[in-house]
Short mmCIF file of C-alpha atoms and ligand atoms in Angstrom, two decimals:
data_model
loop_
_atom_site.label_atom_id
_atom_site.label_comp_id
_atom_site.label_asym_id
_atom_site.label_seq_id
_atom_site.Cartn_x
_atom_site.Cartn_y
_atom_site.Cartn_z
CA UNK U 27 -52.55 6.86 -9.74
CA UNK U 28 -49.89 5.05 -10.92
CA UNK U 29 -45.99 5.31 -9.81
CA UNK U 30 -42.87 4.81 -12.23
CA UNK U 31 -39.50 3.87 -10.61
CA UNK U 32 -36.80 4.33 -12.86
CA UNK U 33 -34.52 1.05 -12.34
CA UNK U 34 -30.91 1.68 -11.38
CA UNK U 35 -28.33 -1.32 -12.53
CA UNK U 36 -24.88 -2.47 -14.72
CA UNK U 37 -27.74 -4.44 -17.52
CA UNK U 38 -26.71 -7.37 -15.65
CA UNK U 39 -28.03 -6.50 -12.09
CA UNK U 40 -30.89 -4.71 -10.43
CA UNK U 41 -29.35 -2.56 -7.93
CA UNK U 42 -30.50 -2.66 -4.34
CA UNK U 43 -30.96 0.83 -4.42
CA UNK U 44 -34.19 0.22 -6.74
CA UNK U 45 -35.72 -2.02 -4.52
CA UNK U 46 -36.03 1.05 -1.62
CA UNK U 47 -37.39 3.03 -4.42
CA UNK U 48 -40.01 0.34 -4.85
CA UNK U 49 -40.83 0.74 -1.31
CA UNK U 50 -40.96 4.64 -1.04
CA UNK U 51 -43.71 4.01 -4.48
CA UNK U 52 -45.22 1.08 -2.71
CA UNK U 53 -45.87 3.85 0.44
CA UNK U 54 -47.26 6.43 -2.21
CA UNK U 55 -49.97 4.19 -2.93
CA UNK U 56 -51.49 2.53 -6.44
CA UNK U 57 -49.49 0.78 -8.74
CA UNK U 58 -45.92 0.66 -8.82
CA UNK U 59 -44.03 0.09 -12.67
CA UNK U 60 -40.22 0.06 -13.47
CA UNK U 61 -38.72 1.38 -15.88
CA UNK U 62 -35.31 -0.39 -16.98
CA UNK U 63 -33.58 1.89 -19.40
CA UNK U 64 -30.60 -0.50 -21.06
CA UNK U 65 -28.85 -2.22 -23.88
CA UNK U 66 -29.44 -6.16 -23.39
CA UNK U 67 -30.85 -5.73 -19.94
CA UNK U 68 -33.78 -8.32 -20.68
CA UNK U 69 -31.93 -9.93 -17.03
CA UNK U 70 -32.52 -6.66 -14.66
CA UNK U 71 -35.94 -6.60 -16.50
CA UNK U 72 -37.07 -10.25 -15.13
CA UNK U 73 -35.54 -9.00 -12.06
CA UNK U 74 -36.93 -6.04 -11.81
CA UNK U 75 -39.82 -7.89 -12.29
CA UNK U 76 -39.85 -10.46 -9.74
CA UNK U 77 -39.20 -7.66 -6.95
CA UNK U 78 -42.28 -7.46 -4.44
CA UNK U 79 -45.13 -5.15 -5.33
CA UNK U 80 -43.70 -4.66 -8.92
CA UNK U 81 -46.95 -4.61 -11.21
CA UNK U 82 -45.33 -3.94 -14.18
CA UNK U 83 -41.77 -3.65 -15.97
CA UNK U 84 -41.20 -1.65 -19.29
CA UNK U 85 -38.31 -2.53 -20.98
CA UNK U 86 -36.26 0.15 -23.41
CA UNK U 87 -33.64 -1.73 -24.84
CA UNK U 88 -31.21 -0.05 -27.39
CA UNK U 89 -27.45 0.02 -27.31
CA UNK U 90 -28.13 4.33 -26.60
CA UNK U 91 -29.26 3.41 -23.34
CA UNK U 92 -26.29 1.02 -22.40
CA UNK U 93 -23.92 3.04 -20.20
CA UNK U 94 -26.91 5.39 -18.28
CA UNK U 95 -25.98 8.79 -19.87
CA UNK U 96 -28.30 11.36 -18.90
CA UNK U 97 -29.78 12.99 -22.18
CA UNK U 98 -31.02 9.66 -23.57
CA UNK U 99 -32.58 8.30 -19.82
CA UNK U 100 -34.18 11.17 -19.23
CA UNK U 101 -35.66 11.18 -23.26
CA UNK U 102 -37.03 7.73 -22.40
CA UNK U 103 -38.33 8.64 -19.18
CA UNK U 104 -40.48 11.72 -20.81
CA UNK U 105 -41.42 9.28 -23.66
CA UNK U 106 -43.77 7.74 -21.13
CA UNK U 107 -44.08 9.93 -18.43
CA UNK U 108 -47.42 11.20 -19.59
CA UNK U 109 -48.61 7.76 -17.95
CA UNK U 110 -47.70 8.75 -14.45
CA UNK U 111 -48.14 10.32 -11.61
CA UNK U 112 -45.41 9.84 -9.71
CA UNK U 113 -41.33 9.41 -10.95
CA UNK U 114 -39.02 7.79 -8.43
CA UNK U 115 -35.71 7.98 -8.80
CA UNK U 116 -33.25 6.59 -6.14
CA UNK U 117 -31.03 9.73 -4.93
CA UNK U 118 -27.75 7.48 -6.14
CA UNK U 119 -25.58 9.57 -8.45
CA UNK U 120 -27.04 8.05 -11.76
CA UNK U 121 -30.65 8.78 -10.45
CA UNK U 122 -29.52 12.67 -9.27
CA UNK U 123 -28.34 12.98 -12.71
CA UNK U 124 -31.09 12.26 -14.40
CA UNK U 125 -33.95 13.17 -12.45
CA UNK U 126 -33.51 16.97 -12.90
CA UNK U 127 -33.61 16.93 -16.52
CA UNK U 128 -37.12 14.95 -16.05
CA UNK U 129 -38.14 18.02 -13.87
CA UNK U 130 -36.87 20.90 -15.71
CA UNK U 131 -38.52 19.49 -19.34
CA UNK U 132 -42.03 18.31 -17.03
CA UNK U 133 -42.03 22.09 -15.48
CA UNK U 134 -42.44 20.30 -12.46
CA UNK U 135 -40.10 21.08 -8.84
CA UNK U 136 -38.02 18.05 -7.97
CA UNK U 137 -38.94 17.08 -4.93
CA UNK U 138 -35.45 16.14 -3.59
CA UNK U 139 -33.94 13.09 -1.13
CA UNK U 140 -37.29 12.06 0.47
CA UNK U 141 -36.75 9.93 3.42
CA UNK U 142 -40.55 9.35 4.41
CA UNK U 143 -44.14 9.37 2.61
CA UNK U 144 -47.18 11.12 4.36
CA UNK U 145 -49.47 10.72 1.36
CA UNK U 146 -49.46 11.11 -2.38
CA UNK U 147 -49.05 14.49 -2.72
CA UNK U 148 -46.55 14.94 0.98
CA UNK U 149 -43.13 13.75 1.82
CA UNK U 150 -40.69 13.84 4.21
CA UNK U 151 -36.90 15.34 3.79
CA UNK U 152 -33.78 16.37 5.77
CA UNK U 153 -32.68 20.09 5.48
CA UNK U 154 -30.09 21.56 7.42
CA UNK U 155 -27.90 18.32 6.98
CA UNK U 156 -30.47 16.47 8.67
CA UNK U 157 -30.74 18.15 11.60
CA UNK U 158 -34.48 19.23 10.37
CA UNK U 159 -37.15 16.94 8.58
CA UNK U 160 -39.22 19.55 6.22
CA UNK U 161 -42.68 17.83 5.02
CA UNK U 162 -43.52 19.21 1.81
CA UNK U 163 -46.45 19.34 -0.43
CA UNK U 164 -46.63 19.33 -4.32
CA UNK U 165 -49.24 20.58 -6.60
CA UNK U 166 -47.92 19.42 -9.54
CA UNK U 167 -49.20 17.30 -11.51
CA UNK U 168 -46.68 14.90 -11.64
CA UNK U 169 -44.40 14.72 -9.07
CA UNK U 170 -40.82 14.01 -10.10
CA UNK U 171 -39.01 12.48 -6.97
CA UNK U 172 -35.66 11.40 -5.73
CA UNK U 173 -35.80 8.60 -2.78
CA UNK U 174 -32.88 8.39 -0.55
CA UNK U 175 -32.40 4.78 -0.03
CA UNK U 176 -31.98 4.70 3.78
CA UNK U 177 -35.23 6.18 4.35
CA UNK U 178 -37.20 2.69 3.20
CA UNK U 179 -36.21 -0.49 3.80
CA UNK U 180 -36.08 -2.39 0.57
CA UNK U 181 -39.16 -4.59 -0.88
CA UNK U 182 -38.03 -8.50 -1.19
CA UNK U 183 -35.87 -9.33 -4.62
CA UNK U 184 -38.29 -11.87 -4.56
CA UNK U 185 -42.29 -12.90 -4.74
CA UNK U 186 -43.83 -10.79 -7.01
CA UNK U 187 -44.94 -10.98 -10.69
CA UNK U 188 -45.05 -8.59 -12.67
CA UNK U 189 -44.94 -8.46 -16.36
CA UNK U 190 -42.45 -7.27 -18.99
CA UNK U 191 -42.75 -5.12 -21.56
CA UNK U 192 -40.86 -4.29 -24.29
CA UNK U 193 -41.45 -0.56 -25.14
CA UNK U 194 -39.23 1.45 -27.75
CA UNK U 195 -36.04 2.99 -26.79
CA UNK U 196 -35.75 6.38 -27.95
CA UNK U 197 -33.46 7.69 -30.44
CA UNK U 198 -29.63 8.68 -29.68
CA UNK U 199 -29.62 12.52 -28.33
CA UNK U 200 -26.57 13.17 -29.77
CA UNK U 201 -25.75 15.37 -26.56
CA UNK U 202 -23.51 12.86 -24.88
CA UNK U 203 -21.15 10.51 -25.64
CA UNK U 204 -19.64 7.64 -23.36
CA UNK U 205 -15.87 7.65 -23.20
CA UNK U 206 -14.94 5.28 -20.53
CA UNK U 207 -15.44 4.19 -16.90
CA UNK U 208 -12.86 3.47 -14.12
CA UNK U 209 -14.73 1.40 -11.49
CA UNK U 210 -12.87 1.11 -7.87
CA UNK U 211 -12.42 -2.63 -8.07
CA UNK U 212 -13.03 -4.30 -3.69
CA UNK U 213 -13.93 -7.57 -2.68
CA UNK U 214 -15.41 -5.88 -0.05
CA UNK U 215 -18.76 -4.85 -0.17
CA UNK U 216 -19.80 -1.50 -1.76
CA UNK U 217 -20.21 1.28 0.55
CA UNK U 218 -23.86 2.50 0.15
CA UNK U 219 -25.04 -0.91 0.62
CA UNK U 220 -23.16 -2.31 3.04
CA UNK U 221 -24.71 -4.33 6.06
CA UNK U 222 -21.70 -3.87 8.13
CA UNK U 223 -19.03 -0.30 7.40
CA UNK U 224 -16.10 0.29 9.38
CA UNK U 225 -14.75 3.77 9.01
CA UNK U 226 -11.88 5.57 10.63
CA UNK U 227 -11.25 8.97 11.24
CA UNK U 228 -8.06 11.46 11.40
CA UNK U 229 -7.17 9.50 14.36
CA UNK U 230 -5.85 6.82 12.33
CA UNK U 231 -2.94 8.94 11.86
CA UNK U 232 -1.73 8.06 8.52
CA UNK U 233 -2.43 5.90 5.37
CA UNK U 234 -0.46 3.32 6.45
CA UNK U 235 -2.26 3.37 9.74
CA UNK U 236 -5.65 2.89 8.59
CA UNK U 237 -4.39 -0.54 7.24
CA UNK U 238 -5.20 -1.59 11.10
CA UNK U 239 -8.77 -1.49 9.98
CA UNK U 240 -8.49 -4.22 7.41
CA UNK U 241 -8.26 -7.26 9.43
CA UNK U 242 -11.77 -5.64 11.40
CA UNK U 243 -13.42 -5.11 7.90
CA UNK U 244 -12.26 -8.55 6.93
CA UNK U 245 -13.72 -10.20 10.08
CA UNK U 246 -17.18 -8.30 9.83
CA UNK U 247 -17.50 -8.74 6.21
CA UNK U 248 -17.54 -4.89 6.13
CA UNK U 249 -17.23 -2.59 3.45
CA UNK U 250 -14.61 0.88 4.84
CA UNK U 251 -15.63 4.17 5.01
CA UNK U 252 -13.85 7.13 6.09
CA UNK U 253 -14.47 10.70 7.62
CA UNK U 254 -14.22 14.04 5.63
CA UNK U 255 -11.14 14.39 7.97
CA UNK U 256 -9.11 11.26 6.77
CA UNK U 257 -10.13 11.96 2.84
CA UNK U 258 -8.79 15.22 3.09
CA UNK U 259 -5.19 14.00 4.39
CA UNK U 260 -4.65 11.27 2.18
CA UNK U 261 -5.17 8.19 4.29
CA UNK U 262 -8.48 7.06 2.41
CA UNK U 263 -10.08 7.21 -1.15
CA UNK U 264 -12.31 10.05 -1.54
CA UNK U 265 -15.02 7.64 -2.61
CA UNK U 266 -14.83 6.15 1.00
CA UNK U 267 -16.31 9.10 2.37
CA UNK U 268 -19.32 9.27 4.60
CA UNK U 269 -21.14 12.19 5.66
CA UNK U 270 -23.00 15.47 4.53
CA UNK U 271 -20.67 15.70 1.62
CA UNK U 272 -19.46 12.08 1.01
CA UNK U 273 -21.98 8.79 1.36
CA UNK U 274 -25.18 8.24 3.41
CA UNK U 275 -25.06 5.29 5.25
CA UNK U 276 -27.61 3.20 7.22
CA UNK U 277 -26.21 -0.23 7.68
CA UNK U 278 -26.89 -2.94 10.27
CA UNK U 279 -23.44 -1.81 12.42
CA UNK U 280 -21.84 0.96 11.91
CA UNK U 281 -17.92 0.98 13.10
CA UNK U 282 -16.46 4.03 13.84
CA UNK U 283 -12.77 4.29 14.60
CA UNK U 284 -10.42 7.47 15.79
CA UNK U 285 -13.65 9.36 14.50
CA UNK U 286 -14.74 12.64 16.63
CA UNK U 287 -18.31 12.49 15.34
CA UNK U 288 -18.96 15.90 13.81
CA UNK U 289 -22.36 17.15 12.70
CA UNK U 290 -21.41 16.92 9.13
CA UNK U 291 -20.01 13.55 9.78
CA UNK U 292 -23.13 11.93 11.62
CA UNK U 293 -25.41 13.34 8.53
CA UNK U 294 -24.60 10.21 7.03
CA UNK U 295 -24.38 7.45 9.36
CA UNK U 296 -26.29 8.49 12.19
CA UNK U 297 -29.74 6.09 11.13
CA UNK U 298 -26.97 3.29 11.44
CA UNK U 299 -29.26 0.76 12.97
CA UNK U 300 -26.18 -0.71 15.78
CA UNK U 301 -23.38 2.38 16.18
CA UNK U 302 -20.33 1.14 17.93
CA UNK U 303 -17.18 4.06 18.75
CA UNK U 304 -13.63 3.48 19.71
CA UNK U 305 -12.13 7.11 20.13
CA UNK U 306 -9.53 7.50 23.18
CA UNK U 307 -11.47 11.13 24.07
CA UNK U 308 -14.46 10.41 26.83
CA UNK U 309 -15.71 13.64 25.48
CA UNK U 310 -15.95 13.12 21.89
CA UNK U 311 -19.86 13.52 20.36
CA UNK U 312 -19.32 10.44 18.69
CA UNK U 313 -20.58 8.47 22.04
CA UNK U 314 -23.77 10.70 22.12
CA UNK U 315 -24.77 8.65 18.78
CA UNK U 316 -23.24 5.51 19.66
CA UNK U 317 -24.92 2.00 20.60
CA UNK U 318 -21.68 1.00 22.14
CA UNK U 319 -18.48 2.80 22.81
CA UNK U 320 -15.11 1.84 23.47
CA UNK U 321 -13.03 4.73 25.21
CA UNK U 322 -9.07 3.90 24.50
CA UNK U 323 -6.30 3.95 22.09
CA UNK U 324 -7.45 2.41 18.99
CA UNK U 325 -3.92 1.57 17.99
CA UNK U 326 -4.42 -1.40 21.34
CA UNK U 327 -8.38 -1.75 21.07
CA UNK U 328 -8.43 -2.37 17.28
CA UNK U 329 -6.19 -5.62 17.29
CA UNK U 330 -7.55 -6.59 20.62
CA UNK U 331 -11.12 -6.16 18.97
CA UNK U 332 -10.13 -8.02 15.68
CA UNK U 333 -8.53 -11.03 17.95
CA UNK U 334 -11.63 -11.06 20.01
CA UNK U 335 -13.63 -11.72 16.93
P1 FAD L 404 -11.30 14.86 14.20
O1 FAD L 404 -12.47 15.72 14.47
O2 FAD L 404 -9.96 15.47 14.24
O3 FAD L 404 -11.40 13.66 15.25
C1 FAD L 404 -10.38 12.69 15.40
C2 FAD L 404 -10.78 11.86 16.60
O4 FAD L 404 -9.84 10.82 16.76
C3 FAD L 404 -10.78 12.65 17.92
O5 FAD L 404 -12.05 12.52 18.53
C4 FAD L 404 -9.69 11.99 18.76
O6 FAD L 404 -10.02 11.91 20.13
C5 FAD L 404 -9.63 10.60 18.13
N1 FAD L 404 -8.33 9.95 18.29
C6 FAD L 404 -7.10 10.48 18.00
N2 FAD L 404 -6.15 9.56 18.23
C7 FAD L 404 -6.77 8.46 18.70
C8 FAD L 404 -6.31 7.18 19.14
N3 FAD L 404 -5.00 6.85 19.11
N4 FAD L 404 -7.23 6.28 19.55
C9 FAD L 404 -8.56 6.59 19.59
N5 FAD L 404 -9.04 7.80 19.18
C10 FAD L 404 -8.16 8.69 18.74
N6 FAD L 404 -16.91 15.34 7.69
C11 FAD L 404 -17.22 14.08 7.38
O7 FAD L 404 -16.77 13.12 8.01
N7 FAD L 404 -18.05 13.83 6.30
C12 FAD L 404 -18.59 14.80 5.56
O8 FAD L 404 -19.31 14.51 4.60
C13 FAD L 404 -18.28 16.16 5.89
N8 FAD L 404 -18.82 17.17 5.20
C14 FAD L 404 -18.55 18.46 5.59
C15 FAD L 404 -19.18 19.53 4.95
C16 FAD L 404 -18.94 20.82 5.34
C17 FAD L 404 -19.65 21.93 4.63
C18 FAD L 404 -18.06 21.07 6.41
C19 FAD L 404 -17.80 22.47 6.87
C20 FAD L 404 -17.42 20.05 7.05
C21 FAD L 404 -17.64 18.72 6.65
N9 FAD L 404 -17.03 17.65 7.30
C22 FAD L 404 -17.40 16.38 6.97
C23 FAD L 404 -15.92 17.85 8.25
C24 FAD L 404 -16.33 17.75 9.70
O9 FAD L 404 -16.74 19.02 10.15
C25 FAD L 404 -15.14 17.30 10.56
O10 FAD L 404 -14.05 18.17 10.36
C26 FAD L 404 -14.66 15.87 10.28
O11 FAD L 404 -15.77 14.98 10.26
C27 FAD L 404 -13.68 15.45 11.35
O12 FAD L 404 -13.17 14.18 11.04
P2 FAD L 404 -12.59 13.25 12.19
O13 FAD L 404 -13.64 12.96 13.18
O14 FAD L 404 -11.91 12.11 11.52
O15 FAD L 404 -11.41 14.16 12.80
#
């Protein structure tokens, strides 16, 4: 029994995101390989690599596998899948992309957005927008899996030693082409990963408004998020979003700001590990998550907050 975690990264960087896959393969049992799928991505490789419990790294490295598109990943994914047992992708957008086209050609059911590993053949996943955990069990023969990263803390960058091997890249589908890419540029840390997110809500009031959150974010070194709520009016990027539809979130402390806490909303932020609420409404069901909450006017608590600190 041997696992494969495909390797999510920029050919520069190992993503963090890979290194919770690791742990979800670590949990499945036997040995755990990575595949990096790149163009000059010898770096992620060695990284990849180095990453705890990693036995193994294969390297594909052709300029058709430089900017992730799907048709060629998933071609060099089935050009060794016969190998494996087990495919884990992380349930990022690049992994979610790719891993159903591994399915589909494998005749195999995705198992999708596992959050917890029983045994080889039974995981754990939230239905219902978490407000269920279904364990299900695969008979396939290969089980083709996406790992949302919350569910598994993530192995250490560092202390293994595995080896890298250079395996060839497959030839250019011909399906896809890459245009271009617009990347949000932040100094702030990205969402997803974030150890500390500070996210306001339609109680901000107004774009200009949520600027009050800045300084906070600033302080905590935090990365902003946002509720479906405030994406929908304007006063945050849709990108910022957190919940059922937007970003799943489990970081350290989770700040949330003129936020009433819907169901939808706590999908994805409610394994926060510290959950602290300002909201002015004693009632809101954001303080029946929260670690900490702060009942009063944010547009007085926030700067009194952000002073404090
Ligand atoms: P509101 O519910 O309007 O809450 C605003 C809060 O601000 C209130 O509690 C109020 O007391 C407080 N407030 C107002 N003024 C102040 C002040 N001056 N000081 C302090 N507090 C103040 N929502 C998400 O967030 N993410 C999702 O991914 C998502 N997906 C969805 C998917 C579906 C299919 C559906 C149907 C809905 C989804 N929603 C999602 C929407 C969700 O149901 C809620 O409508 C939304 O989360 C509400 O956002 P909010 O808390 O910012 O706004």
């Amino acid at each position: 029994m041997t696992t494969l975690v495909i390797a999510e990264h920029d050919n520069a960087q190992l993503k963090g995101a890979t290194l919770n896959a690791v742990a979800a393969a670590a949990k499945i049992g036997g040995d755990v390989h990575v595949l990096v799928a790149g163009a000059n991505a010898r770096a992620v490789a060695d990284q990849a690599a180095a990453a705890a419990g990693v036995a193994k790294v294969l390297l594909a490295d052709a300029p058709q596998l430089a900017d992730g598109l799907a048709e060629n990943v998933a071609a060099q994914v089935l050009a060794v899948a016969s190998g494996y047992s087990h495919i884990l992708f992380p349930a990022t957008a690049s992994g979610k992309n790719v891993a159903p086209r591994v399915a589909a050609k494998l005749d195999v059911a995705q198992i999708s957005d596992i959050i917890g590993v029983e045994s080889a053949d039974t995981f754990q996943r939230p239905i219902y927008a978490g407000n269920a955990i279904a364990t299900v069990q695969s008979a396939d023969a290969v089980k083709v899996i996406t790992v949302r990263t919350t569910g598994f803390d993530a192995v250490a960058a560092q202390g293994g030693s595995g080896a890298v091997e250079e395996i060839a890249a497959v030839a250019d589908s011909g399906l896809s082409t890459f245009v271009g890419r617009e990347v949000a540029k932040s100094d702030r840390p990205e969402l997803a990963g974030a150890r500390v997110v500070v996210s306001g809500g339609r109680g901000l009031g107004s774009a200009e408004n949520f600027k009050i959150l800045d300084p906070l974010a600033d302080k905590l070194g935090a990365a902003l998020g946002a509720s479906r709520a405030a994406v929908d009016a304007g006063y945050a990027p849709n990108d910022w979003q957190v919940g059922q539809t937007g970003k799943i979130v489990a970081p350290q402390l989770y700040v949330a700001v003129g936020i009433s806490g819907a169901i939808q909303h706590l999908a994805g932020m409610k394994d926060s590990k510290v959950i602290v609420a300002i909201n002015k409404d004693p009632e809101a069901p954001i303080f029946g998550v929260a670690d900490y909450g702060l009942v009063g006017d944010l547009f007085q608590v926030v700067p009194e907050l952000t002073s404090a600190l």
